Amino acid sequence: MEQVVDISQAAQDYLVQLLSKEDSGCGIRIFVAEPGTPNAETCLAYCRPGEQREGDQPFHYDKFTVWYDEKSLPFLEEAVVDFREDRMGGQITVRAPNARVPKVGENASIEERINYVLYNEINPGLAAHGGMVTLMEVVDGDTAVLMFGGGCQGCAAVDITLKQGVESSLLAQIPDLKGIKDATDHTFKENAYY
């Protein structure tokens, strides 16, 4: 198997140091908990001999083995593991841009393409105002029904956000999408951003 996650040399050295304190043959298992959801989290865990799961894919480095969870593979594309030294010793970091929504290809469904744009381009901007938008369903094969939440729900500027931000981005990037509908109850204004 080829390398799935780019593990920097500094991270490899740090992992070798950690693994030297474990049982012989202990490796690392990389997986995504709750893949494809806003709660997705990329995890690194010790993997002692015999602890790998059915379907796990091994990748052998000089001094250790990484086991990739088979179901997590599409969500681990373009992931990077790095180690940065700091005053407290250092910290391992994992950046997995496709953990919440995997990179979509030509054959992806319209729902997958909409979610990709929402989670990777639109929601990061809305998060600055405590907001988010999710896809509820696609009706008639070409109309997205969206639900705003957090600071967007009840916000006076949500129409502008919907038309100039969300709708224009989605329509520009997904040619077979013809329209957007907002299913949010904007009369509820308790957490609205102003």
C-alpha positions as CSV (number, residue, x, y, z in Angstrom):
1,M,0.0,0.0,0.0
2,E,1.2,3.5,-0.7
3,Q,1.3,6.3,1.9
4,V,-2.1,7.8,2.5
5,V,-1.3,10.5,5.1
6,D,1.8,12.8,4.8
7,I,3.6,12.3,8.0
8,S,6.5,14.8,8.3
9,Q,9.9,13.7,9.3
10,A,9.6,15.6,12.6
11,A,6.4,13.7,13.3
12,Q,7.9,10.4,12.3
13,D,10.9,11.0,14.7
14,Y,8.5,12.0,17.5
15,L,6.3,8.9,16.9
16,V,9.4,6.6,17.0
17,Q,10.3,8.2,20.3
18,L,6.8,7.5,21.7
19,L,6.7,4.0,20.4
20,S,10.1,3.2,21.9
21,K,8.4,3.2,25.3
22,E,5.7,0.7,24.2
23,D,5.8,-3.0,23.5
24,S,7.9,-4.2,20.6
25,G,5.9,-4.2,17.4
26,C,3.5,-1.4,18.5
27,G,2.5,0.9,15.7
28,I,0.1,3.7,15.0
29,R,-3.5,3.5,13.8
30,I,-5.0,6.5,12.0
31,F,-8.8,6.8,11.6
32,V,-11.5,9.4,11.4
33,A,-14.2,9.2,14.1
34,E,-17.6,10.3,12.8
35,P,-16.3,10.7,9.2
36,G,-18.3,12.9,6.8
37,T,-20.0,14.8,9.6
38,P,-19.3,18.3,11.1
39,N,-18.1,16.4,14.3
40,A,-15.4,14.4,12.4
41,E,-12.2,14.0,14.3
42,T,-9.0,12.5,12.9
43,C,-7.4,10.3,15.5
44,L,-3.9,8.7,16.1
45,A,-3.8,5.8,18.5
46,Y,-1.3,3.1,19.5
47,C,-1.8,-0.1,17.6
48,R,-0.3,-3.1,19.4
49,P,0.3,-6.4,17.6
50,G,-3.1,-8.0,16.9
51,E,-5.1,-4.8,17.6
52,Q,-5.5,-3.8,14.0
53,R,-9.0,-4.2,12.7
54,E,-10.3,-6.2,9.7
55,G,-9.7,-4.1,6.6
56,D,-7.0,-1.9,8.1
57,Q,-4.3,-1.0,5.5
58,P,-0.7,-1.0,6.7
59,F,2.1,1.3,5.6
60,H,5.6,0.5,6.7
61,Y,8.1,3.2,7.7
62,D,11.7,2.4,8.6
63,K,11.0,2.0,12.3
64,F,7.2,1.6,12.7
65,T,4.0,0.7,10.9
66,V,0.9,2.9,10.4
67,W,-2.4,1.1,10.1
68,Y,-5.1,3.1,8.2
69,D,-8.8,2.4,8.9
70,E,-10.2,1.3,5.6
71,K,-13.5,3.2,6.0
72,S,-11.6,6.4,6.8
73,L,-9.4,6.3,3.7
74,P,-11.4,8.7,1.5
75,F,-11.6,11.1,4.5
76,L,-7.8,10.9,5.0
77,E,-6.9,12.1,1.5
78,E,-4.5,15.1,1.7
79,A,-4.2,14.7,5.5
80,V,-0.9,15.9,7.1
81,V,0.6,14.9,10.4
82,D,3.3,17.2,11.8
83,F,5.2,17.8,15.0
84,R,6.2,21.3,16.2
85,E,8.5,21.9,19.2
86,D,7.4,24.5,21.7
87,R,8.3,25.6,25.2
88,M,6.3,22.6,26.7
89,G,8.2,20.1,24.5
90,G,6.1,19.9,21.4
91,Q,2.8,19.0,19.9
92,I,1.7,16.6,17.2
93,T,-0.8,18.2,14.8
94,V,-3.2,16.6,12.3
95,R,-4.7,18.5,9.5
96,A,-7.3,16.5,7.5
97,P,-9.2,18.8,5.2
98,N,-11.5,16.0,3.9
99,A,-12.4,14.5,7.2
100,R,-15.8,16.2,7.4
101,V,-16.6,15.8,3.8
102,P,-14.3,13.7,1.5
103,K,-13.0,15.3,-1.7
104,V,-15.6,14.7,-4.3
105,G,-15.0,13.4,-7.8
106,E,-16.8,13.7,-11.1
107,N,-19.2,10.9,-10.2
108,A,-20.2,12.3,-6.8
109,S,-23.9,12.9,-6.2
110,I,-25.3,16.4,-6.1
111,E,-25.8,16.0,-2.3
112,E,-22.1,15.1,-1.9
113,R,-21.0,18.1,-4.0
114,I,-23.3,20.5,-2.1
115,N,-22.0,19.3,1.3
116,Y,-18.5,19.6,0.1
117,V,-19.0,23.3,-0.8
118,L,-21.0,24.0,2.4
119,Y,-18.4,22.4,4.8
120,N,-15.2,23.5,3.1
121,E,-16.1,27.0,1.8
122,I,-19.3,28.4,3.2
123,N,-19.5,27.2,6.8
124,P,-16.0,28.4,7.8
125,G,-17.0,31.9,6.9
126,L,-20.4,31.7,8.7
127,A,-18.6,30.3,11.8
128,A,-17.1,33.7,12.4
129,H,-20.6,34.8,13.3
130,G,-21.5,31.7,15.1
131,G,-23.6,30.4,12.2
132,M,-23.7,27.4,9.9
133,V,-25.9,26.0,7.1
134,T,-26.7,22.4,6.4
135,L,-28.3,20.6,3.5
136,M,-31.7,19.1,4.5
137,E,-32.5,17.5,1.1
138,V,-32.4,17.9,-2.7
139,V,-35.9,18.2,-4.2
140,D,-36.8,17.6,-7.9
141,G,-33.1,16.6,-8.4
142,D,-31.9,20.2,-8.7
143,T,-33.1,22.3,-5.8
144,A,-31.2,22.3,-2.4
145,V,-33.3,22.8,0.8
146,L,-31.0,24.4,3.3
147,M,-31.3,24.9,7.1
148,F,-29.4,27.8,8.8
149,G,-28.4,27.4,12.4
150,G,-26.6,29.1,15.2
151,G,-26.1,32.9,14.7
152,C,-27.7,32.7,11.2
153,Q,-31.1,31.6,12.5
154,G,-33.2,34.8,12.9
155,C,-30.4,37.1,11.7
156,A,-31.6,40.2,9.9
157,A,-29.0,39.7,7.2
158,V,-29.7,36.0,6.4
159,D,-31.4,36.9,3.1
160,I,-28.3,38.7,1.9
161,T,-26.1,35.8,3.2
162,L,-28.4,33.3,1.4
163,K,-28.6,35.1,-2.0
164,Q,-25.1,36.7,-2.3
165,G,-23.1,34.2,-0.4
166,V,-24.5,30.7,-0.2
167,E,-26.7,30.5,-3.3
168,S,-24.2,32.3,-5.6
169,S,-21.3,30.0,-4.5
170,L,-23.3,26.8,-4.8
171,L,-24.8,27.7,-8.2
172,A,-21.4,28.7,-9.6
173,Q,-19.7,25.5,-8.5
174,I,-22.5,23.0,-9.1
175,P,-23.9,23.6,-12.6
176,D,-26.7,21.1,-12.3
177,L,-28.1,22.8,-9.2
178,K,-30.9,25.2,-10.3
179,G,-32.1,26.7,-7.0
180,I,-31.9,27.1,-3.2
181,K,-34.8,27.0,-0.7
182,D,-34.4,28.1,3.0
183,A,-36.3,25.8,5.4
184,T,-35.2,27.8,8.5
185,D,-37.7,29.3,10.9
186,H,-36.2,32.8,11.2
187,T,-38.8,34.0,13.7
188,F,-36.7,32.3,16.4
189,K,-34.1,35.0,17.2
190,E,-32.5,33.9,20.5
191,N,-29.0,33.3,19.2
192,A,-29.2,35.5,16.1
193,Y,-26.0,37.4,15.1
194,Y,-26.5,41.2,14.7
